[in-house]
Amino acid sequence: MRILQWVFTAVLLLTGLAPSLAQVYPNRPVRVVVGFPAGGPTDVIARLVAQKLSDSLGQQFVVENTPGAGGNTASGQVSRATPDGYTIMAISTGFMVNPSLYAKVPYDPIKDFSAVTLVAASPNVVVVTPSVPARTLPELVQLVRDNPGKYSYAGPGVGSTPQLGGELFRLTYKLDLVHVPFTGAAPAVQSTIGGHTPIAFTALPSSLSAIQSGQVRAIGVAAAERAEQIPDVPTFAEQGVKGQEADTLTGIVAPAGTPKEIVELLSREIAKSVAQPDVRERLATLGFKPVASTPDEFTARIKLEMDKWGKVVRDANLRIE
């Protein structure tokens, strides 16, 4: 009898008489796993997305924080989850960097996951304490070259996108510039405010308030376009520093094998959400710009980020055991 039921269901699906998966999904709550503690940018954006999906799809999308090992713990768990659309994950750039940074990770970003959408991106910025005389990136390069061994830069931990951006900058210009890792972005910025580490590479959200209050001076945005929150600060490229774009990304992925209809439904609904004025305003407050890419576009971006930062990790000889 069960075999007959399966055959009947298959016939209905093939003849188009059965409803599509997207039409019946979701019919129970959906887990949105975040590999970091509550309160950080990935968590805040995940909660924005979850609320909008709950409203539009009529089922609860519940954020579940599973911190540990730079997001690897959550990624490993989600990679083994049933690929039915009822477990999805909000990721940051570390999802793409960690396979080259850590000696061993419990997942493969391409083989173990289906990309849903890149929700939003925030550029990295270079800030200095006001006593630093350099006001442009070329001036900063010259200042460090003229004072070997004197300058260091703060960053939010080994392998973070800001630190990798700092290492890319250091390697490109062969600078004697030492990275000072902190346990997070906030203490890194505070160290630069206090002048202990005269330079900091940070994601824009982490240093935005300090820039706006004049506690630090931003001298470059590592993005293709200027950030709307600090429109007077030129990009790296505008200052002749090419190939240094470094975004902090937040996106949504699902376990590999999640039905394509469900992946595309989630991608469309999230795109609608981030187009709404209240979400765009909230993202801007956080220092992020909405993106809402297609699954194929996000897959391509994941591969690009893996290749780019993997090279920096190898060239800078970075490793976490």
Tab-separated table of N, CA and C in Angstrom, residues 63-119:
chain	number	residue	atom	x	y	z
A	63	VAL	N	15.005	32.256	15.206
A	63	VAL	CA	16.457	32.357	15.242
A	63	VAL	C	17.007	31.538	16.404
A	64	GLU	N	18.029	30.749	16.103
A	64	GLU	CA	18.665	29.885	17.095
A	64	GLU	C	20.167	30.168	17.068
A	65	ASN	N	20.701	30.714	18.149
A	65	ASN	CA	22.127	31.041	18.223
A	65	ASN	C	22.934	29.825	18.668
A	66	THR	N	23.931	29.463	17.854
A	66	THR	CA	24.809	28.336	18.163
A	66	THR	C	26.251	28.789	17.976
A	67	PRO	N	26.769	29.602	18.903
A	67	PRO	CA	28.129	30.127	18.733
A	67	PRO	C	29.196	29.064	18.975
A	68	GLY	N	30.378	29.339	18.415
A	68	GLY	CA	31.503	28.442	18.640
A	68	GLY	C	32.400	28.332	17.433
A	69	ALA	N	33.721	28.406	17.667
A	69	ALA	CA	34.743	28.185	16.635
A	69	ALA	C	34.549	29.081	15.413
A	70	GLY	N	34.251	30.341	15.649
A	70	GLY	CA	34.128	31.279	14.546
A	70	GLY	C	32.999	30.969	13.581
A	71	GLY	N	31.961	30.316	14.084
A	71	GLY	CA	30.834	29.947	13.235
A	71	GLY	C	30.908	28.524	12.712
A	72	ASN	N	32.036	27.841	12.920
A	72	ASN	CA	32.207	26.485	12.391
A	72	ASN	C	31.266	25.476	13.037
A	73	THR	N	30.987	25.662	14.327
A	73	THR	CA	30.110	24.719	15.025
A	73	THR	C	28.730	24.698	14.375
A	74	ALA	N	28.167	25.870	14.167
A	74	ALA	CA	26.845	25.960	13.544
A	74	ALA	C	26.869	25.448	12.108
A	75	SER	N	27.908	25.815	11.361
A	75	SER	CA	27.993	25.384	9.963
A	75	SER	C	28.045	23.865	9.860
A	76	GLY	N	28.807	23.229	10.746
A	76	GLY	CA	28.882	21.780	10.742
A	76	GLY	C	27.544	21.137	11.053
A	77	GLN	N	26.829	21.694	12.024
A	77	GLN	CA	25.516	21.141	12.383
A	77	GLN	C	24.509	21.298	11.247
A	78	VAL	N	24.484	22.489	10.652
A	78	VAL	CA	23.499	22.741	9.583
A	78	VAL	C	23.832	21.922	8.340
A	79	SER	N	25.101	21.686	8.079
A	79	SER	CA	25.479	20.888	6.904
A	79	SER	C	24.921	19.474	6.985
A	80	ARG	N	24.655	19.007	8.215
A	80	ARG	CA	24.132	17.644	8.406
A	80	ARG	C	22.628	17.621	8.643
A	81	ALA	N	21.985	18.788	8.616
A	81	ALA	CA	20.541	18.854	8.861
A	81	ALA	C	19.765	18.305	7.662
A	82	THR	N	18.553	17.882	7.920
A	82	THR	CA	17.691	17.392	6.839
A	82	THR	C	17.441	18.519	5.836
A	83	PRO	N	17.685	18.288	4.566
A	83	PRO	CA	17.530	19.358	3.570
A	83	PRO	C	16.086	19.529	3.096
A	84	ASP	N	15.243	19.960	4.014
A	84	ASP	CA	13.824	20.090	3.689
A	84	ASP	C	13.325	21.529	3.788
A	85	GLY	N	14.238	22.483	4.010
A	85	GLY	CA	13.841	23.882	4.107
A	85	GLY	C	13.483	24.326	5.509
A	86	TYR	N	13.497	23.406	6.471
A	86	TYR	CA	13.099	23.767	7.829
A	86	TYR	C	14.298	24.079	8.728
A	87	THR	N	15.490	24.007	8.157
A	87	THR	CA	16.699	24.510	8.815
A	87	THR	C	17.481	25.307	7.780
A	88	ILE	N	17.676	26.593	8.058
A	88	ILE	CA	18.497	27.439	7.202
A	88	ILE	C	19.491	28.162	8.110
A	89	MET	N	20.450	28.862	7.526
A	89	MET	CA	21.473	29.486	8.360
A	89	MET	C	21.842	30.862	7.824
A	90	ALA	N	22.034	31.797	8.754
A	90	ALA	CA	22.570	33.116	8.417
A	90	ALA	C	24.080	33.055	8.586
A	91	ILE	N	24.816	33.478	7.561
A	91	ILE	CA	26.269	33.372	7.585
A	91	ILE	C	26.924	34.735	7.418
A	92	SER	N	28.184	34.799	7.830
A	92	SER	CA	29.017	35.975	7.583
A	92	SER	C	30.159	35.554	6.664
A	93	THR	N	31.073	36.463	6.387
A	93	THR	CA	32.191	36.154	5.492
A	93	THR	C	33.059	35.028	6.042
A	94	GLY	N	33.089	34.860	7.352
A	94	GLY	CA	33.880	33.781	7.946
A	94	GLY	C	33.506	32.411	7.422
A	95	PHE	N	32.265	32.231	7.019
A	95	PHE	CA	31.797	30.974	6.432
A	95	PHE	C	32.659	30.596	5.230
A	96	MET	N	33.102	31.609	4.469
A	96	MET	CA	33.894	31.378	3.259
A	96	MET	C	35.394	31.377	3.538
A	97	VAL	N	35.806	32.068	4.606
A	97	VAL	CA	37.224	32.185	4.941
A	97	VAL	C	37.712	30.987	5.745
A	98	ASN	N	36.893	30.480	6.652
A	98	ASN	CA	37.345	29.484	7.623
A	98	ASN	C	37.937	28.211	7.025
A	99	PRO	N	37.429	27.709	5.892
A	99	PRO	CA	38.042	26.488	5.341
A	99	PRO	C	39.528	26.621	5.009
A	100	SER	N	39.983	27.818	4.684
A	100	SER	CA	41.414	28.003	4.417
A	100	SER	C	42.170	28.445	5.671
A	101	LEU	N	41.456	28.993	6.652
A	101	LEU	CA	42.093	29.527	7.854
A	101	LEU	C	42.303	28.467	8.926
A	102	TYR	N	41.316	27.608	9.114
A	102	TYR	CA	41.384	26.584	10.153
A	102	TYR	C	42.014	25.310	9.606
A	103	ALA	N	42.737	24.614	10.459
A	103	ALA	CA	43.352	23.352	10.050
A	103	ALA	C	42.290	22.348	9.605
A	104	LYS	N	41.131	22.403	10.241
A	104	LYS	CA	40.058	21.481	9.883
A	104	LYS	C	38.714	22.131	10.180
A	105	VAL	N	37.792	22.045	9.228
A	105	VAL	CA	36.434	22.541	9.450
A	105	VAL	C	35.446	21.425	9.107
A	106	PRO	N	34.274	21.429	9.757
A	106	PRO	CA	33.333	20.319	9.569
A	106	PRO	C	32.355	20.515	8.416
A	107	TYR	N	32.740	21.291	7.411
A	107	TYR	CA	31.813	21.540	6.304
A	107	TYR	C	32.580	22.017	5.090
A	108	ASP	N	31.927	21.921	3.934
A	108	ASP	CA	32.425	22.491	2.686
A	108	ASP	C	31.378	23.501	2.219
A	109	PRO	N	31.748	24.774	2.065
A	109	PRO	CA	30.749	25.805	1.727
A	109	PRO	C	29.998	25.551	0.426
A	110	ILE	N	30.624	24.855	-0.511
A	110	ILE	CA	29.986	24.600	-1.805
A	110	ILE	C	29.251	23.267	-1.822
A	111	LYS	N	29.934	22.197	-1.416
A	111	LYS	CA	29.342	20.866	-1.510
A	111	LYS	C	28.223	20.633	-0.494
A	112	ASP	N	28.337	21.243	0.680
A	112	ASP	CA	27.400	20.941	1.768
A	112	ASP	C	26.241	21.918	1.883
A	113	PHE	N	26.221	22.956	1.030
A	113	PHE	CA	25.187	23.990	1.175
A	113	PHE	C	24.619	24.441	-0.159
A	114	SER	N	23.385	24.903	-0.098
A	114	SER	CA	22.735	25.581	-1.221
A	114	SER	C	22.637	27.060	-0.860
A	115	ALA	N	23.218	27.906	-1.688
A	115	ALA	CA	23.145	29.346	-1.443
A	115	ALA	C	21.723	29.828	-1.689
A	116	VAL	N	21.210	30.651	-0.784
A	116	VAL	CA	19.860	31.219	-0.944
A	116	VAL	C	19.966	32.659	-1.446
A	117	THR	N	20.583	33.513	-0.664
A	117	THR	CA	20.762	34.903	-1.088
A	117	THR	C	21.800	35.602	-0.227
A	118	LEU	N	22.517	36.524	-0.833
A	118	LEU	CA	23.337	37.469	-0.077
A	118	LEU	C	22.409	38.597	0.338
A	119	VAL	N	22.155	38.708	1.626
A	119	VAL	CA	21.174	39.675	2.127
A	119	VAL	C	21.713	41.100	2.073
